PDB file of C-alpha atoms in Angstrom:
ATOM      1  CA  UNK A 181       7.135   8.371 -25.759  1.00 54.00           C
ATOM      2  CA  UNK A 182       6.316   7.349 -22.166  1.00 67.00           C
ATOM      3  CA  UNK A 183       2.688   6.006 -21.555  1.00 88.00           C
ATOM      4  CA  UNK A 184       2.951   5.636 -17.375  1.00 94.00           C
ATOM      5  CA  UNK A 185       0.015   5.929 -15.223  1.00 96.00           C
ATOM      6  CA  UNK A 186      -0.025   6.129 -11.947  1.00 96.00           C
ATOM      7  CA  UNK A 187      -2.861   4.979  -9.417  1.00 97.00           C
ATOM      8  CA  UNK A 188      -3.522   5.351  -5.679  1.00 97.00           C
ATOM      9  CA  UNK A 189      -3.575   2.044  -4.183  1.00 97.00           C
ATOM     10  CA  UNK A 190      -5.253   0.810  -0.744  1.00 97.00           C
ATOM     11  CA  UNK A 191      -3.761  -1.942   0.713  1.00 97.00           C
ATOM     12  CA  UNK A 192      -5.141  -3.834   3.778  1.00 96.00           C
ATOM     13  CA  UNK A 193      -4.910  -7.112   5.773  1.00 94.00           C
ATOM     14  CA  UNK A 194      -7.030  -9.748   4.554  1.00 90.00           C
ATOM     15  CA  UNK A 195      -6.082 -12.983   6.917  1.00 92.00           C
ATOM     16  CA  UNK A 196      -2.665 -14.299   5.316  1.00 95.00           C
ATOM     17  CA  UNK A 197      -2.922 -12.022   2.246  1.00 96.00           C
ATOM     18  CA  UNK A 198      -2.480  -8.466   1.287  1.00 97.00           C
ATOM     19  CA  UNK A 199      -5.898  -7.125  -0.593  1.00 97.00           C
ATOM     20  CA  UNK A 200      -5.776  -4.289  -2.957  1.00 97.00           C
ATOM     21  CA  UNK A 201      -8.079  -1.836  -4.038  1.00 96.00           C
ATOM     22  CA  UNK A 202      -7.784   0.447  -7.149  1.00 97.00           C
ATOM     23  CA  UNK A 203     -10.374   2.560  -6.414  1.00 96.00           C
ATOM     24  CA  UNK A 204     -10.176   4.634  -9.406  1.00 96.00           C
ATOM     25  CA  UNK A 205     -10.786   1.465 -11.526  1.00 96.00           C
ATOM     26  CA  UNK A 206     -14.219  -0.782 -12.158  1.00 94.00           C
ATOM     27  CA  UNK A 207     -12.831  -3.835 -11.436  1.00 94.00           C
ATOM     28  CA  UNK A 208      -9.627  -2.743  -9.415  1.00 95.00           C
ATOM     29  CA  UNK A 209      -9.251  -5.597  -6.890  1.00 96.00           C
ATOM     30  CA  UNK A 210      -6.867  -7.950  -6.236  1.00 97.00           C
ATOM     31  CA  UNK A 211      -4.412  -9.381  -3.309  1.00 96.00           C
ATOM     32  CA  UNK A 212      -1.193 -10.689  -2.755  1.00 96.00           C
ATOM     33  CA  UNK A 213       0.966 -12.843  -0.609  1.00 96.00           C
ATOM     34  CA  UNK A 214       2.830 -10.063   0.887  1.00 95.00           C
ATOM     35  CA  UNK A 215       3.104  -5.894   0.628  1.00 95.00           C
ATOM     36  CA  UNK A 216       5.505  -6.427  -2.080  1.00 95.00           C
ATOM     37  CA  UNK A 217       3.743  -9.180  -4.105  1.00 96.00           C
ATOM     38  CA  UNK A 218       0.391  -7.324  -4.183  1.00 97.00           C
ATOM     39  CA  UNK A 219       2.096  -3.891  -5.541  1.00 96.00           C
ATOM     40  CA  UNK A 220       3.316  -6.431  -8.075  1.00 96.00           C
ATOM     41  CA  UNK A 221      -0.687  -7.606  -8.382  1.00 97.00           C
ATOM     42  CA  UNK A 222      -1.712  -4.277  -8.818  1.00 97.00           C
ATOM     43  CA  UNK A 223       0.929  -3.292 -11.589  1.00 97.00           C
ATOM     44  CA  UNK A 224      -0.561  -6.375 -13.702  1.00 95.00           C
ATOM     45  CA  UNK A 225      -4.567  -5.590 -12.588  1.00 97.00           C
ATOM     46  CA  UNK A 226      -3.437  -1.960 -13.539  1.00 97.00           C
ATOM     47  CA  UNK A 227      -1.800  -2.989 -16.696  1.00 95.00           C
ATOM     48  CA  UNK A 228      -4.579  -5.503 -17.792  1.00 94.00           C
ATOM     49  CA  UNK A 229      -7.552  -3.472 -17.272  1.00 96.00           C
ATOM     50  CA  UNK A 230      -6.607  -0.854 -18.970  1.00 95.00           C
ATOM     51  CA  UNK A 231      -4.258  -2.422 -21.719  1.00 91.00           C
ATOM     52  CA  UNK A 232      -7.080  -1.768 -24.137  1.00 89.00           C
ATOM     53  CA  UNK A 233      -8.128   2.107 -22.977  1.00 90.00           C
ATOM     54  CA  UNK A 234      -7.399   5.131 -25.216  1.00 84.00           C
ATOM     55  CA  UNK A 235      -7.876   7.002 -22.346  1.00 92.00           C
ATOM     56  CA  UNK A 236      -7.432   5.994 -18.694  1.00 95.00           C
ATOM     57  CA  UNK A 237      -9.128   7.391 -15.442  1.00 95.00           C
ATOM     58  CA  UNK A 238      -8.171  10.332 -13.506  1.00 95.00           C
ATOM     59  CA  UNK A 239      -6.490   9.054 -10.272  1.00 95.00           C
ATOM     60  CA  UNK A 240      -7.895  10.200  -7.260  1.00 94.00           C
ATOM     61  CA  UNK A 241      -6.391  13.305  -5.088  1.00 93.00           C
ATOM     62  CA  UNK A 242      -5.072  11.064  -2.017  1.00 89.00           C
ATOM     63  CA  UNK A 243      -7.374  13.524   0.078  1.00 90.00           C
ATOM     64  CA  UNK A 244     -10.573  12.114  -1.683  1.00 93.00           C
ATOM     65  CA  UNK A 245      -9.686   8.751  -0.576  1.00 93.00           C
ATOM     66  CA  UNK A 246     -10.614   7.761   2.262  1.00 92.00           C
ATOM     67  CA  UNK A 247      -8.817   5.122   4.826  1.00 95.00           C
ATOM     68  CA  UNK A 248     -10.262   2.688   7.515  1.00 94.00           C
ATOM     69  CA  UNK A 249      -8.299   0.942  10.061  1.00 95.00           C
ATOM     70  CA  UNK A 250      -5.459  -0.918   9.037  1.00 94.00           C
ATOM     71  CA  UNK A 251      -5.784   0.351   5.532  1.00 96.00           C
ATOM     72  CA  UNK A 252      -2.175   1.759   3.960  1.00 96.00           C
ATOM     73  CA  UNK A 253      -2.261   4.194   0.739  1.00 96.00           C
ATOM     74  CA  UNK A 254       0.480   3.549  -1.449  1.00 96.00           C
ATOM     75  CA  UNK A 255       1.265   4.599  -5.406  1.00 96.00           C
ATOM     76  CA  UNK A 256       1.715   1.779  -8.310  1.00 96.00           C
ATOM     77  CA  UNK A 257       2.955   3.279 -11.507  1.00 97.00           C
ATOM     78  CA  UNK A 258       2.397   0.709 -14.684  1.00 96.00           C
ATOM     79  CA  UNK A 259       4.661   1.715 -17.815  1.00 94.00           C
ATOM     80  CA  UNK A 260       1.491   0.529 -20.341  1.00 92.00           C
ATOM     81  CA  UNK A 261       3.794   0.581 -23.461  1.00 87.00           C
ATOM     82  CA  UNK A 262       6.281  -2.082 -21.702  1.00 88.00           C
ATOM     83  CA  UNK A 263       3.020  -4.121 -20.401  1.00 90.00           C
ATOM     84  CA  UNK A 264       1.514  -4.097 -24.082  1.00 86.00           C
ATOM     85  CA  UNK A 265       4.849  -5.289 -25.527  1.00 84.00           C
ATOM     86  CA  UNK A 266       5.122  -7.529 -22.742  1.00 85.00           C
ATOM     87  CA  UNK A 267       2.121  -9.306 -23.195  1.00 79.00           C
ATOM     88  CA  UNK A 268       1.162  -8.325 -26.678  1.00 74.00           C
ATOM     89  CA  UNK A 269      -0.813 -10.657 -29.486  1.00 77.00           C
ATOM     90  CA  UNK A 270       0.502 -10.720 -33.068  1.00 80.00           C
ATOM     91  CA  UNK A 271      -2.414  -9.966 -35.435  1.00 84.00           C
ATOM     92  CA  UNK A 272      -2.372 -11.001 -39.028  1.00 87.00           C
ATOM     93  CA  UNK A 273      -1.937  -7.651 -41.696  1.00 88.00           C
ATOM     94  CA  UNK A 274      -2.075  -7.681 -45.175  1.00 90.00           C
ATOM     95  CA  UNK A 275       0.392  -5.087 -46.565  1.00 91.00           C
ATOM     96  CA  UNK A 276       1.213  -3.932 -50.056  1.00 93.00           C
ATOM     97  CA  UNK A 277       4.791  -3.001 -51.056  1.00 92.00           C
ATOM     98  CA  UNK A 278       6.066  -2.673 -54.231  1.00 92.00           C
ATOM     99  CA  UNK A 279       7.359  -6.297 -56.486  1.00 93.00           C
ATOM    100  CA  UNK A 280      11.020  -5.307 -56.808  1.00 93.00           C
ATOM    101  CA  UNK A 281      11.390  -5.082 -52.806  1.00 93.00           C
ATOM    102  CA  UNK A 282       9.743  -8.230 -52.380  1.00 90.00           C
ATOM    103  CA  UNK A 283      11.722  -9.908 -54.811  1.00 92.00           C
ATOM    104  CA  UNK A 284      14.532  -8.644 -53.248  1.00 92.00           C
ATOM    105  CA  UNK A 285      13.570  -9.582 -49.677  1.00 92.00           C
ATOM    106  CA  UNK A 286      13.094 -13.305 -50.719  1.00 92.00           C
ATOM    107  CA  UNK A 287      16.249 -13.124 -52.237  1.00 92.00           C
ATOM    108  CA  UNK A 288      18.219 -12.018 -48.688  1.00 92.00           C
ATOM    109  CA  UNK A 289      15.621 -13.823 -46.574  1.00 92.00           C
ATOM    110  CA  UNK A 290      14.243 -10.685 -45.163  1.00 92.00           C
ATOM    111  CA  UNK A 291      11.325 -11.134 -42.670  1.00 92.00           C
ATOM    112  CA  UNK A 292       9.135  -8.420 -43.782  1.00 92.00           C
ATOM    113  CA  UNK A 293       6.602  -8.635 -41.101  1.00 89.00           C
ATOM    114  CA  UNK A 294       9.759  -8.012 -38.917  1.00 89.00           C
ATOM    115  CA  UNK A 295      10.824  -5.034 -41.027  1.00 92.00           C
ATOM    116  CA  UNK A 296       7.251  -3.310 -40.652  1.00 90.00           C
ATOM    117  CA  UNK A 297       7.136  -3.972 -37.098  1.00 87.00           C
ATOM    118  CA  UNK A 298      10.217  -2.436 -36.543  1.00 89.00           C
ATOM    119  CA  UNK A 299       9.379   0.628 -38.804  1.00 91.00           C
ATOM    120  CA  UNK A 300       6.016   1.082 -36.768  1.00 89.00           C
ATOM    121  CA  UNK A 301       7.568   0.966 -33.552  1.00 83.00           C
ATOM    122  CA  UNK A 302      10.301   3.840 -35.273  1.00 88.00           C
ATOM    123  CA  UNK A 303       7.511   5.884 -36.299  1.00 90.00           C
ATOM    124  CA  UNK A 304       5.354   5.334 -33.260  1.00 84.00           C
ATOM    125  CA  UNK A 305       8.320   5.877 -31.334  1.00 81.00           C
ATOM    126  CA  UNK A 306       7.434   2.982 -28.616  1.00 74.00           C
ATOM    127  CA  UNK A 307      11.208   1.052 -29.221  1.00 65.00           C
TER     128      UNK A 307
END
């Protein structure tokens, strides 16, 4: 299941830098050394601000946006699934599973925090 947004992006001259504007996110600012590298900045402003959203902002109709001099409008698109694997945190679970399959996964050496993430990710269908 694909989780991809996609944002209009302003990007405009700022001395020897490239500054970028999200202006469909608080916060949405950020430059780079080049076109290229701030595209890359906004992908991981993008992916960071709203890493923790259960829903994200509309993106803006590229009409509604409007341009001064030397400002360019181009689209980032941030795949949040990959950045939340990416740059995920483990958190500690307590799970209960029945005696005979822990004794049995001590026995083979079976990493059973591995096992549930792996059925999660199955059953959340983010592999």
């Amino acid at each position: 299941m694909a989780d991809v947004v996609i944002y209009p992006v302003v990007l405009s001259k700022d001395g020897d830098y490239i500054f970028v504007r999200v202006p469909d996110i608080d916060g949405g600012y950020t430059q780079g050394n080049d076109e290229i590298d701030a595209m890359r900045m906004a992908q991981d402003l993008i992916g960071n601000l709203l890493e923790d959203a259960n829903k994200y902002p509309k993106p803006s109709e590229p009409s509604a946006i409007s341009l001064k001099d030397g400002e360019k409008l181009v689209y980032v698109a941030v795949d949040m699934t990959a950045f939340r694997k990416k740059f995920s945190r483990t958190v500690r679970k307590n799970i209960t599973i029945p005696e005979y399959l822990n004794s049995l996964a001590k026995q083979k050496g079976v990493n059973v925090s591995a096992v549930a993430t792996e059925a999660l990710e199955a059953q959340l269908c983010v592999k």
